[in-house]
Protein backbone atom coordinates (compact mmCIF):
# COMPACT_ATOMS: atom_id res chain seq x y z
CA ILE A 1 8.74 37.83 59.79
CA ALA A 2 10.31 37.06 56.39
CA GLY A 3 9.63 40.58 55.09
CA MET A 4 6.37 40.17 53.16
CA PRO A 5 3.86 43.04 53.65
CA TRP A 6 1.11 42.27 56.21
CA TYR A 7 -1.79 42.21 53.74
CA ASP A 8 0.16 40.11 51.24
CA SER A 9 1.16 37.65 53.96
CA LEU A 10 -2.47 37.28 55.04
CA VAL A 11 -3.65 36.60 51.49
CA HIS A 12 -0.82 34.19 50.73
CA SER A 13 -1.40 32.35 54.02
CA PHE A 14 -4.99 31.59 53.05
CA ALA A 15 -3.95 30.75 49.48
CA THR A 16 -1.28 28.36 50.76
CA ALA A 17 -3.53 26.69 53.35
CA GLY A 18 -6.26 26.15 50.75
CA THR A 19 -3.66 25.23 48.09
CA GLY A 20 -5.52 27.68 45.87
CA GLY A 21 -2.55 29.72 44.69
CA PHE A 22 -4.14 33.19 44.64
CA SER A 23 -1.47 35.90 44.74
CA THR A 24 -1.58 39.68 44.94
CA ARG A 25 1.40 39.91 42.58
CA ASN A 26 1.48 39.17 38.84
CA LEU A 27 4.84 37.43 39.26
CA SER A 28 3.46 35.35 42.15
CA ILE A 29 6.07 34.53 44.83
CA ALA A 30 8.89 35.39 42.42
CA ALA A 31 7.99 39.07 42.91
CA TYR A 32 9.42 39.07 46.45
CA GLU A 33 12.82 37.61 45.50
CA SER A 34 13.12 36.16 48.99
CA PRO A 35 14.53 32.68 49.65
CA ALA A 36 13.06 32.80 53.18
CA ILE A 37 9.53 33.39 51.87
CA GLU A 38 9.97 30.61 49.30
CA VAL A 39 11.14 28.12 51.94
CA ILE A 40 8.24 28.97 54.29
CA ILE A 41 5.60 28.62 51.56
CA THR A 42 7.19 25.42 50.24
CA LEU A 43 7.02 23.89 53.72
CA PHE A 44 3.38 24.80 54.27
CA MET A 45 2.25 23.77 50.77
CA LEU A 46 3.57 20.30 51.63
CA ILE A 47 2.05 20.39 55.12
CA PHE A 48 -1.40 21.09 53.68
CA SER A 49 -0.86 18.36 51.07
CA ILE A 50 -0.83 15.67 53.77
CA ASN A 51 -3.96 13.80 54.81
CA PHE A 52 -5.57 15.77 57.66
CA ALA A 53 -6.52 12.47 59.35
CA LEU A 54 -2.83 12.04 60.15
CA TYR A 55 -2.82 15.35 62.02
CA PHE A 56 -5.76 14.09 64.05
CA LEU A 57 -3.73 11.01 64.96
CA LEU A 58 -0.84 13.25 66.00
CA LEU A 59 -3.17 15.32 68.21
CA CYS A 60 -4.36 12.08 69.81
CA GLY A 61 -0.76 11.15 70.56
CA LYS A 62 -0.66 8.31 68.01
CA VAL A 63 2.59 9.48 66.43
CA HIS A 64 3.85 6.01 65.49
CA GLN A 65 0.57 5.15 63.74
CA ALA A 66 0.66 8.41 61.77
CA LEU A 67 4.24 7.91 60.64
CA ARG A 68 3.47 4.33 59.50
CA SER A 69 1.06 5.64 56.85
CA ASP A 70 1.88 4.12 53.46
CA GLU A 71 0.32 7.11 51.72
CA LEU A 72 2.48 9.58 53.66
CA ARG A 73 5.67 7.65 52.95
CA PHE A 74 4.82 7.33 49.26
CA PHE A 75 3.97 11.04 49.00
CA LEU A 76 7.19 12.17 50.69
CA ALA A 77 9.21 9.77 48.54
CA VAL A 78 7.64 11.17 45.36
CA VAL A 79 8.34 14.76 46.48
CA ALA A 80 11.95 14.03 47.47
CA PHE A 81 12.77 11.99 44.35
CA SER A 82 11.14 14.54 42.00
CA THR A 83 12.96 17.42 43.69
CA LEU A 84 16.27 15.58 43.33
CA LEU A 85 15.75 14.78 39.64
CA ILE A 86 14.61 18.31 38.73
CA SER A 87 17.44 19.88 40.74
CA ILE A 88 19.97 17.86 38.76
CA ASN A 89 18.17 18.69 35.53
CA ILE A 90 18.15 22.49 36.06
CA TRP A 91 21.47 22.79 37.91
CA PRO A 92 23.34 24.30 34.91
CA MET A 93 20.72 27.10 34.71
CA TYR A 94 21.39 28.43 38.22
CA PRO A 95 24.53 29.32 40.18
CA ALA A 96 25.85 26.65 42.48
CA ASP A 97 24.40 28.33 45.60
CA GLY A 98 21.50 25.97 46.21
CA SER A 99 18.99 28.03 44.22
CA ALA A 100 18.40 25.13 41.83
CA VAL A 101 17.31 22.93 44.74
CA ARG A 102 15.17 25.74 46.17
CA HIS A 103 13.39 26.39 42.87
CA ALA A 104 12.92 22.68 42.24
CA ALA A 105 11.49 22.06 45.73
CA PHE A 106 9.15 25.04 45.47
CA GLN A 107 7.78 24.07 42.06
CA VAL A 108 7.39 20.41 43.03
CA GLY A 109 5.48 21.46 46.16
CA SER A 110 3.40 23.96 44.22
CA ILE A 111 2.51 21.57 41.40
CA ILE A 112 1.87 18.38 43.37
CA SER A 113 -0.28 20.27 45.87
CA THR A 114 -2.08 21.99 42.94
CA THR A 115 -1.42 25.37 44.58
CA GLY A 116 0.00 27.04 41.50
CA PHE A 117 2.47 29.52 43.01
CA ALA A 118 5.63 30.17 40.99
CA THR A 119 9.15 31.40 41.71
CA ALA A 120 10.61 30.75 38.27
CA ASP A 121 9.51 30.46 34.66
CA PHE A 122 9.67 26.67 34.43
CA ALA A 123 8.60 26.91 30.77
CA GLN A 124 12.27 27.75 30.19
CA TRP A 125 13.45 24.62 32.00
CA PRO A 126 14.63 21.50 30.13
CA VAL A 127 11.86 19.28 28.76
CA PHE A 128 12.53 16.56 31.33
CA GLY A 129 11.81 18.92 34.23
CA GLN A 130 8.66 20.23 32.55
CA MET A 131 7.39 16.73 31.84
CA LEU A 132 7.96 15.62 35.43
CA LEU A 133 6.01 18.64 36.71
CA VAL A 134 3.11 17.80 34.37
CA ILE A 135 3.03 14.24 35.76
CA LEU A 136 3.02 15.61 39.32
CA MET A 137 0.17 17.97 38.42
CA PHE A 138 -2.07 15.04 37.51
CA THR A 139 -0.86 12.95 40.46
CA GLY A 140 -1.84 15.43 43.14
CA ALA A 141 -1.18 15.06 46.85
CA CYS A 142 -2.76 12.97 49.61
CA ALA A 143 -6.43 12.18 50.00
CA GLY A 144 -8.06 14.14 52.83
CA SER A 145 -6.00 17.25 52.04
CA THR A 146 -6.93 20.52 50.35
CA SER A 147 -5.11 19.58 47.13
CA GLY A 148 -6.61 18.39 43.85
CA GLY A 149 -5.46 15.83 41.32
CA ILE A 150 -5.91 12.08 41.20
CA LYS A 151 -4.36 11.73 44.71
CA VAL A 152 -1.35 9.60 45.56
CA SER A 153 -3.52 7.16 47.53
CA ARG A 154 -5.20 6.06 44.29
CA ILE A 155 -1.84 5.88 42.51
CA LEU A 156 -0.54 3.71 45.36
CA LEU A 157 -3.57 1.42 45.19
CA LEU A 158 -3.29 1.03 41.43
CA GLY A 159 0.43 0.34 41.72
CA LYS A 160 -0.26 -2.45 44.20
CA LEU A 161 -3.03 -3.77 41.93
CA LEU A 162 -0.62 -3.87 38.99
CA HIS A 163 1.95 -5.66 41.14
CA ARG A 164 -0.65 -8.25 42.15
CA GLU A 165 -1.79 -8.85 38.57
CA ILE A 166 1.79 -9.34 37.38
CA LYS A 167 2.28 -11.88 40.19
CA LYS A 168 -0.87 -13.70 39.05
CA ILE A 169 0.44 -13.88 35.48
CA LEU A 170 3.79 -15.28 36.60
CA HIS A 171 2.30 -17.54 39.28
CA PRO A 172 -1.34 -18.43 38.44
CA LYS A 173 -1.86 -20.30 41.72
CA HIS A 174 -0.46 -17.51 43.85
CA ILE A 175 -2.95 -15.88 46.24
CA SER A 176 -2.22 -12.23 46.99
CA VAL A 177 -4.14 -9.47 48.75
CA ILE A 178 -3.73 -5.71 48.66
CA THR A 179 -3.00 -4.01 51.96
CA VAL A 180 -2.55 -0.37 52.96
CA ASP A 181 -1.20 0.54 56.40
CA GLY A 182 -1.29 -3.17 57.24
CA GLN A 183 -5.04 -3.45 56.61
CA LEU A 184 -6.76 -5.40 53.87
CA VAL A 185 -8.25 -3.29 51.07
CA GLU A 186 -11.52 -4.64 49.68
CA ASP A 187 -11.72 -5.35 45.95
CA ARG A 188 -14.59 -2.87 45.56
CA VAL A 189 -12.33 -0.06 46.82
CA VAL A 190 -9.62 -1.03 44.35
CA SER A 191 -12.19 -1.25 41.55
CA SER A 192 -13.50 2.19 42.49
CA ALA A 193 -9.99 3.65 42.27
CA ALA A 194 -9.45 1.99 38.88
CA ALA A 195 -12.81 3.28 37.58
CA TYR A 196 -11.93 6.80 38.78
CA MET A 197 -8.61 6.65 36.94
CA VAL A 198 -10.28 5.49 33.71
CA ALA A 199 -12.92 8.23 33.94
CA TYR A 200 -10.22 10.81 34.68
CA MET A 201 -8.19 9.82 31.63
CA ILE A 202 -11.26 9.76 29.36
CA LEU A 203 -12.23 13.29 30.45
CA LEU A 204 -8.64 14.46 30.11
CA LEU A 205 -8.17 13.08 26.59
CA GLY A 206 -11.65 14.20 25.53
CA GLY A 207 -11.03 17.73 26.85
CA ALA A 208 -7.60 17.87 25.20
CA THR A 209 -9.14 16.78 21.89
CA LEU A 210 -11.84 19.47 22.08
CA LEU A 211 -9.25 22.09 23.00
CA ALA A 212 -7.04 21.04 20.08
CA TRP A 213 -10.06 21.26 17.73
């Protein structure tokens, strides 16, 4: 409908749904020079970045329960805030026709979902925008989606753990529990998320060291 050839649209549909990023063009999505195509793929990269369990709740008619998901709210907030910051950062590089917002939204969706499509050479963007995209690449999208990365659910858990530990330092007698979606999270789950993060960082730093060598 947006003008992409039939075979290309089929391939890019599968690549978007699987957040795999395979493209039939060397320039990726930039080759089509179509804002409509970019908007469609941006939307569906984000759709497939959301926990599929929430779609099951929607199919069961539990819309309110799905929308109350802490992970979903945190993920959408990260996407919106990152898109806003990068749009402001790259605004001088693009005409004031909304293309800066479009490119920022596409790259944020592509990076955080670990899809890997591209519409612009973000290596030419200011360092702030590049750094934010690198952070999003490691963050990843929601658990239970087709994306990779650490997953925002673990980031959310560790953020709440940090908040609890700071409270304990300031108020030693304070009793605090970690909850997600209004339910208590067991300490073993939090410990598992922390251990995963430590292992992830060790492998990352070790791999970077070997690559540098």
